């Protein structure tokens, strides 16, 4: 099976590439390989790679910058998605599209269901929500939408790597404790996307690692495990702060836990793991990577 991944440098695209097998070929394409604003360019890329399914791991994810860079956010998160959907629909090719918890406003206090009314609170969420709508309107019979949250990986910029850097440099940190969600290791998210493509899963689904945390909880766990594994030399004070004390250009959902009920049936072949266990696994892999680099010196 040939799966074309839209995205080349992002953390999810990188994790997807690592999971290529003799049975599942993964081709990652970037802006130099495909023009997402030209349906002919998209069609040529699909034909050139004899594509059976597409995984769209490309998105405008700069949440704060999107508040002023509105046009570009909607171009990449909505217009480009519609173009992909058109080509996939015309060629009967399955498309798996990765979306976000930011399509919800965060005002619930119970996990968001896949069919809950969307109500994004910022440009990033609005653009991703519109991308979902355009995809379903254009290629509902061939599409699978996977919403996720708080994604991190060995590759790229993310909360875990940022925390490790700051914890090694700063005497103390203040981390937001009143935003609640679920961390997600991109490796398992990649497995889920591939499973959806291979098994022709349709509809909207939610995927995160199991469990719930605040950003403060997440940061505390990162430090505890990193010190235990020797990635950090010492622990520093981590203080809980409120969102109102750390204002950003874009508003974030205060509660964005996603209900994952559909996984029991539609994704029965993918293992769900608690976020802390996944974090430990990622830090082990990071440690091994660092040791490998040292051995080559």
Short mmCIF file of N, CA and C in Angstrom, two decimals, residues 82-162:
data_model
loop_
_atom_site.label_atom_id
_atom_site.label_comp_id
_atom_site.label_asym_id
_atom_site.label_seq_id
_atom_site.Cartn_x
_atom_site.Cartn_y
_atom_site.Cartn_z
N UNK A 82 -9.47 21.54 1.30
CA UNK A 82 -10.52 21.37 0.29
C UNK A 82 -9.93 20.88 -1.03
N UNK A 83 -8.78 21.42 -1.42
CA UNK A 83 -8.14 20.99 -2.66
C UNK A 83 -7.74 19.52 -2.60
N UNK A 84 -7.18 19.11 -1.48
CA UNK A 84 -6.83 17.70 -1.29
C UNK A 84 -8.07 16.83 -1.39
N UNK A 85 -9.13 17.28 -0.75
CA UNK A 85 -10.38 16.52 -0.73
C UNK A 85 -10.94 16.35 -2.15
N UNK A 86 -10.88 17.41 -2.95
CA UNK A 86 -11.38 17.34 -4.32
C UNK A 86 -10.63 16.28 -5.13
N UNK A 87 -9.31 16.30 -5.04
CA UNK A 87 -8.51 15.36 -5.82
C UNK A 87 -8.73 13.93 -5.33
N UNK A 88 -8.77 13.75 -4.01
CA UNK A 88 -8.99 12.42 -3.46
C UNK A 88 -10.37 11.88 -3.84
N UNK A 89 -11.38 12.74 -3.80
CA UNK A 89 -12.73 12.33 -4.17
C UNK A 89 -12.81 11.94 -5.64
N UNK A 90 -12.17 12.74 -6.48
CA UNK A 90 -12.21 12.48 -7.93
C UNK A 90 -11.50 11.18 -8.30
N UNK A 91 -10.53 10.78 -7.48
CA UNK A 91 -9.74 9.60 -7.78
C UNK A 91 -10.04 8.43 -6.84
N UNK A 92 -11.10 8.58 -6.02
CA UNK A 92 -11.50 7.53 -5.07
C UNK A 92 -10.35 7.10 -4.16
N UNK A 93 -9.65 8.08 -3.62
CA UNK A 93 -8.51 7.84 -2.73
C UNK A 93 -8.90 8.25 -1.31
N UNK A 94 -8.63 7.40 -0.35
CA UNK A 94 -8.94 7.70 1.05
C UNK A 94 -8.04 8.81 1.57
N UNK A 95 -8.60 9.68 2.40
CA UNK A 95 -7.80 10.74 3.00
C UNK A 95 -8.03 10.76 4.51
N UNK A 96 -6.93 10.75 5.26
CA UNK A 96 -6.97 10.87 6.72
C UNK A 96 -6.45 12.25 7.06
N UNK A 97 -7.26 13.03 7.73
CA UNK A 97 -6.94 14.43 8.03
C UNK A 97 -6.82 14.62 9.54
N UNK A 98 -5.73 15.22 9.97
CA UNK A 98 -5.49 15.43 11.40
C UNK A 98 -6.01 16.81 11.80
N UNK A 99 -6.90 16.83 12.80
CA UNK A 99 -7.45 18.09 13.28
C UNK A 99 -7.14 18.25 14.78
N UNK A 100 -7.87 19.08 15.45
CA UNK A 100 -7.43 19.57 16.76
C UNK A 100 -8.57 19.77 17.76
N UNK A 101 -8.20 19.74 19.03
CA UNK A 101 -9.14 20.06 20.10
C UNK A 101 -9.55 21.53 20.07
N UNK A 102 -8.82 22.36 19.35
CA UNK A 102 -9.11 23.80 19.30
C UNK A 102 -10.38 24.12 18.53
N UNK A 103 -11.02 23.11 17.93
CA UNK A 103 -12.32 23.38 17.28
C UNK A 103 -13.41 23.58 18.33
N UNK A 104 -13.12 23.27 19.60
CA UNK A 104 -14.07 23.46 20.70
C UNK A 104 -13.65 24.65 21.55
N UNK A 105 -14.63 25.24 22.27
CA UNK A 105 -14.34 26.46 23.04
C UNK A 105 -13.80 26.19 24.44
N UNK A 106 -13.88 24.94 24.91
CA UNK A 106 -13.34 24.63 26.23
C UNK A 106 -14.25 24.91 27.38
N UNK A 107 -15.54 25.18 27.11
CA UNK A 107 -16.46 25.53 28.19
C UNK A 107 -17.15 24.33 28.83
N UNK A 108 -16.93 23.14 28.30
CA UNK A 108 -17.50 21.94 28.92
C UNK A 108 -16.64 21.52 30.11
N UNK A 109 -17.18 20.63 30.92
CA UNK A 109 -16.38 20.03 31.99
C UNK A 109 -16.43 18.50 31.92
N UNK A 110 -16.88 18.00 30.78
CA UNK A 110 -16.83 16.57 30.49
C UNK A 110 -16.23 16.43 29.09
N UNK A 111 -15.62 15.27 28.78
CA UNK A 111 -14.93 15.11 27.50
C UNK A 111 -15.82 15.43 26.29
N UNK A 112 -15.23 16.10 25.33
CA UNK A 112 -15.96 16.48 24.11
C UNK A 112 -16.23 15.26 23.24
N UNK A 113 -17.49 15.10 22.82
CA UNK A 113 -17.90 14.05 21.92
C UNK A 113 -17.60 14.47 20.48
N UNK A 114 -17.46 13.50 19.58
CA UNK A 114 -17.13 13.83 18.19
C UNK A 114 -18.20 14.68 17.53
N UNK A 115 -19.46 14.53 17.97
CA UNK A 115 -20.56 15.28 17.34
C UNK A 115 -20.99 16.50 18.15
N UNK A 116 -20.21 16.88 19.17
CA UNK A 116 -20.52 18.12 19.89
C UNK A 116 -20.40 19.31 18.95
N UNK A 117 -21.18 20.34 19.20
CA UNK A 117 -21.16 21.55 18.37
C UNK A 117 -19.79 22.22 18.50
N UNK A 118 -19.20 22.54 17.37
CA UNK A 118 -17.90 23.21 17.38
C UNK A 118 -18.10 24.71 17.65
N UNK A 119 -17.16 25.28 18.38
CA UNK A 119 -17.23 26.70 18.68
C UNK A 119 -15.83 27.21 19.00
N UNK A 120 -14.96 27.29 18.01
CA UNK A 120 -13.57 27.71 18.25
C UNK A 120 -13.48 29.14 18.75
N UNK A 121 -12.44 29.41 19.53
CA UNK A 121 -12.30 30.72 20.16
C UNK A 121 -11.19 31.56 19.54
N UNK A 122 -10.53 31.07 18.50
CA UNK A 122 -9.46 31.82 17.86
C UNK A 122 -9.33 31.46 16.40
N UNK A 123 -8.47 32.16 15.70
CA UNK A 123 -8.30 31.97 14.26
C UNK A 123 -7.81 30.57 13.94
N UNK A 124 -6.85 30.06 14.71
CA UNK A 124 -6.34 28.72 14.45
C UNK A 124 -7.47 27.70 14.49
N UNK A 125 -8.25 27.72 15.57
CA UNK A 125 -9.37 26.79 15.71
C UNK A 125 -10.42 26.98 14.64
N UNK A 126 -10.70 28.23 14.29
CA UNK A 126 -11.68 28.52 13.25
C UNK A 126 -11.23 27.96 11.89
N UNK A 127 -9.96 28.13 11.59
CA UNK A 127 -9.45 27.65 10.31
C UNK A 127 -9.44 26.13 10.24
N UNK A 128 -9.10 25.49 11.36
CA UNK A 128 -9.12 24.02 11.39
C UNK A 128 -10.56 23.50 11.31
N UNK A 129 -11.48 24.18 11.96
CA UNK A 129 -12.89 23.79 11.91
C UNK A 129 -13.43 23.91 10.48
N UNK A 130 -13.08 25.00 9.81
CA UNK A 130 -13.52 25.17 8.43
C UNK A 130 -12.92 24.09 7.53
N UNK A 131 -11.67 23.72 7.79
CA UNK A 131 -11.04 22.64 7.03
C UNK A 131 -11.79 21.33 7.18
N UNK A 132 -12.22 21.02 8.40
CA UNK A 132 -13.04 19.83 8.63
C UNK A 132 -14.32 19.87 7.80
N UNK A 133 -15.00 21.02 7.84
CA UNK A 133 -16.29 21.16 7.15
C UNK A 133 -16.12 21.01 5.64
N UNK A 134 -15.08 21.61 5.09
CA UNK A 134 -14.84 21.53 3.65
C UNK A 134 -14.49 20.11 3.24
N UNK A 135 -13.73 19.43 4.07
CA UNK A 135 -13.37 18.04 3.78
C UNK A 135 -14.60 17.15 3.74
N UNK A 136 -15.46 17.29 4.74
CA UNK A 136 -16.66 16.46 4.78
C UNK A 136 -17.64 16.80 3.66
N UNK A 137 -17.71 18.07 3.30
CA UNK A 137 -18.62 18.47 2.23
C UNK A 137 -18.14 17.98 0.87
N UNK A 138 -16.82 17.84 0.73
CA UNK A 138 -16.23 17.50 -0.56
C UNK A 138 -15.98 16.01 -0.73
N UNK A 139 -15.59 15.35 0.38
CA UNK A 139 -15.16 13.95 0.25
C UNK A 139 -15.55 13.12 1.48
N UNK A 140 -16.78 13.25 1.92
CA UNK A 140 -17.22 12.54 3.12
C UNK A 140 -17.08 11.03 2.98
N UNK A 141 -17.33 10.52 1.78
CA UNK A 141 -17.31 9.07 1.57
C UNK A 141 -15.89 8.49 1.59
N UNK A 142 -14.87 9.37 1.49
CA UNK A 142 -13.49 8.89 1.43
C UNK A 142 -12.63 9.40 2.58
N UNK A 143 -13.23 10.09 3.55
CA UNK A 143 -12.41 10.81 4.53
C UNK A 143 -12.55 10.32 5.96
N UNK A 144 -11.46 10.49 6.70
CA UNK A 144 -11.43 10.23 8.14
C UNK A 144 -10.75 11.42 8.80
N UNK A 145 -11.42 12.01 9.78
CA UNK A 145 -10.87 13.13 10.53
C UNK A 145 -10.47 12.63 11.92
N UNK A 146 -9.22 12.88 12.29
CA UNK A 146 -8.75 12.48 13.62
C UNK A 146 -8.36 13.74 14.39
N UNK A 147 -9.16 14.07 15.39
CA UNK A 147 -8.83 15.22 16.25
C UNK A 147 -7.90 14.76 17.36
N UNK A 148 -6.92 15.60 17.68
CA UNK A 148 -5.96 15.23 18.72
C UNK A 148 -5.58 16.48 19.52
N UNK A 149 -4.68 16.33 20.48
CA UNK A 149 -4.30 17.48 21.31
C UNK A 149 -2.91 17.29 21.92
N UNK A 150 -2.27 18.40 22.21
CA UNK A 150 -1.03 18.46 22.98
C UNK A 150 0.02 17.47 22.45
N UNK A 151 0.30 17.54 21.17
CA UNK A 151 1.18 16.57 20.51
C UNK A 151 2.65 16.92 20.73
N UNK A 152 3.45 15.89 20.99
CA UNK A 152 4.90 16.06 21.14
C UNK A 152 5.62 14.88 20.51
N UNK A 153 6.93 15.06 20.27
CA UNK A 153 7.71 14.03 19.58
C UNK A 153 9.19 14.30 19.80
N UNK A 154 10.03 13.36 19.36
CA UNK A 154 11.47 13.59 19.36
C UNK A 154 11.84 14.68 18.37
N UNK A 155 11.02 14.84 17.35
CA UNK A 155 11.30 15.76 16.25
C UNK A 155 10.54 17.06 16.42
N UNK A 156 11.13 18.16 15.95
CA UNK A 156 10.40 19.42 15.91
C UNK A 156 10.30 20.13 17.25
N UNK A 157 9.56 21.22 17.26
CA UNK A 157 9.36 22.02 18.46
C UNK A 157 8.07 21.61 19.14
N UNK A 158 8.14 21.35 20.45
CA UNK A 158 6.96 20.96 21.20
C UNK A 158 7.17 21.23 22.68
N UNK A 159 6.13 21.05 23.46
CA UNK A 159 6.16 21.39 24.88
C UNK A 159 7.22 20.60 25.64
N UNK A 160 7.35 19.32 25.37
CA UNK A 160 8.31 18.50 26.12
C UNK A 160 9.73 18.99 25.89
N UNK A 161 10.11 19.21 24.66
CA UNK A 161 11.48 19.64 24.36
C UNK A 161 11.74 21.06 24.88
N UNK A 162 10.70 21.91 24.80
CA UNK A 162 10.85 23.26 25.34
C UNK A 162 11.06 23.23 26.85
#
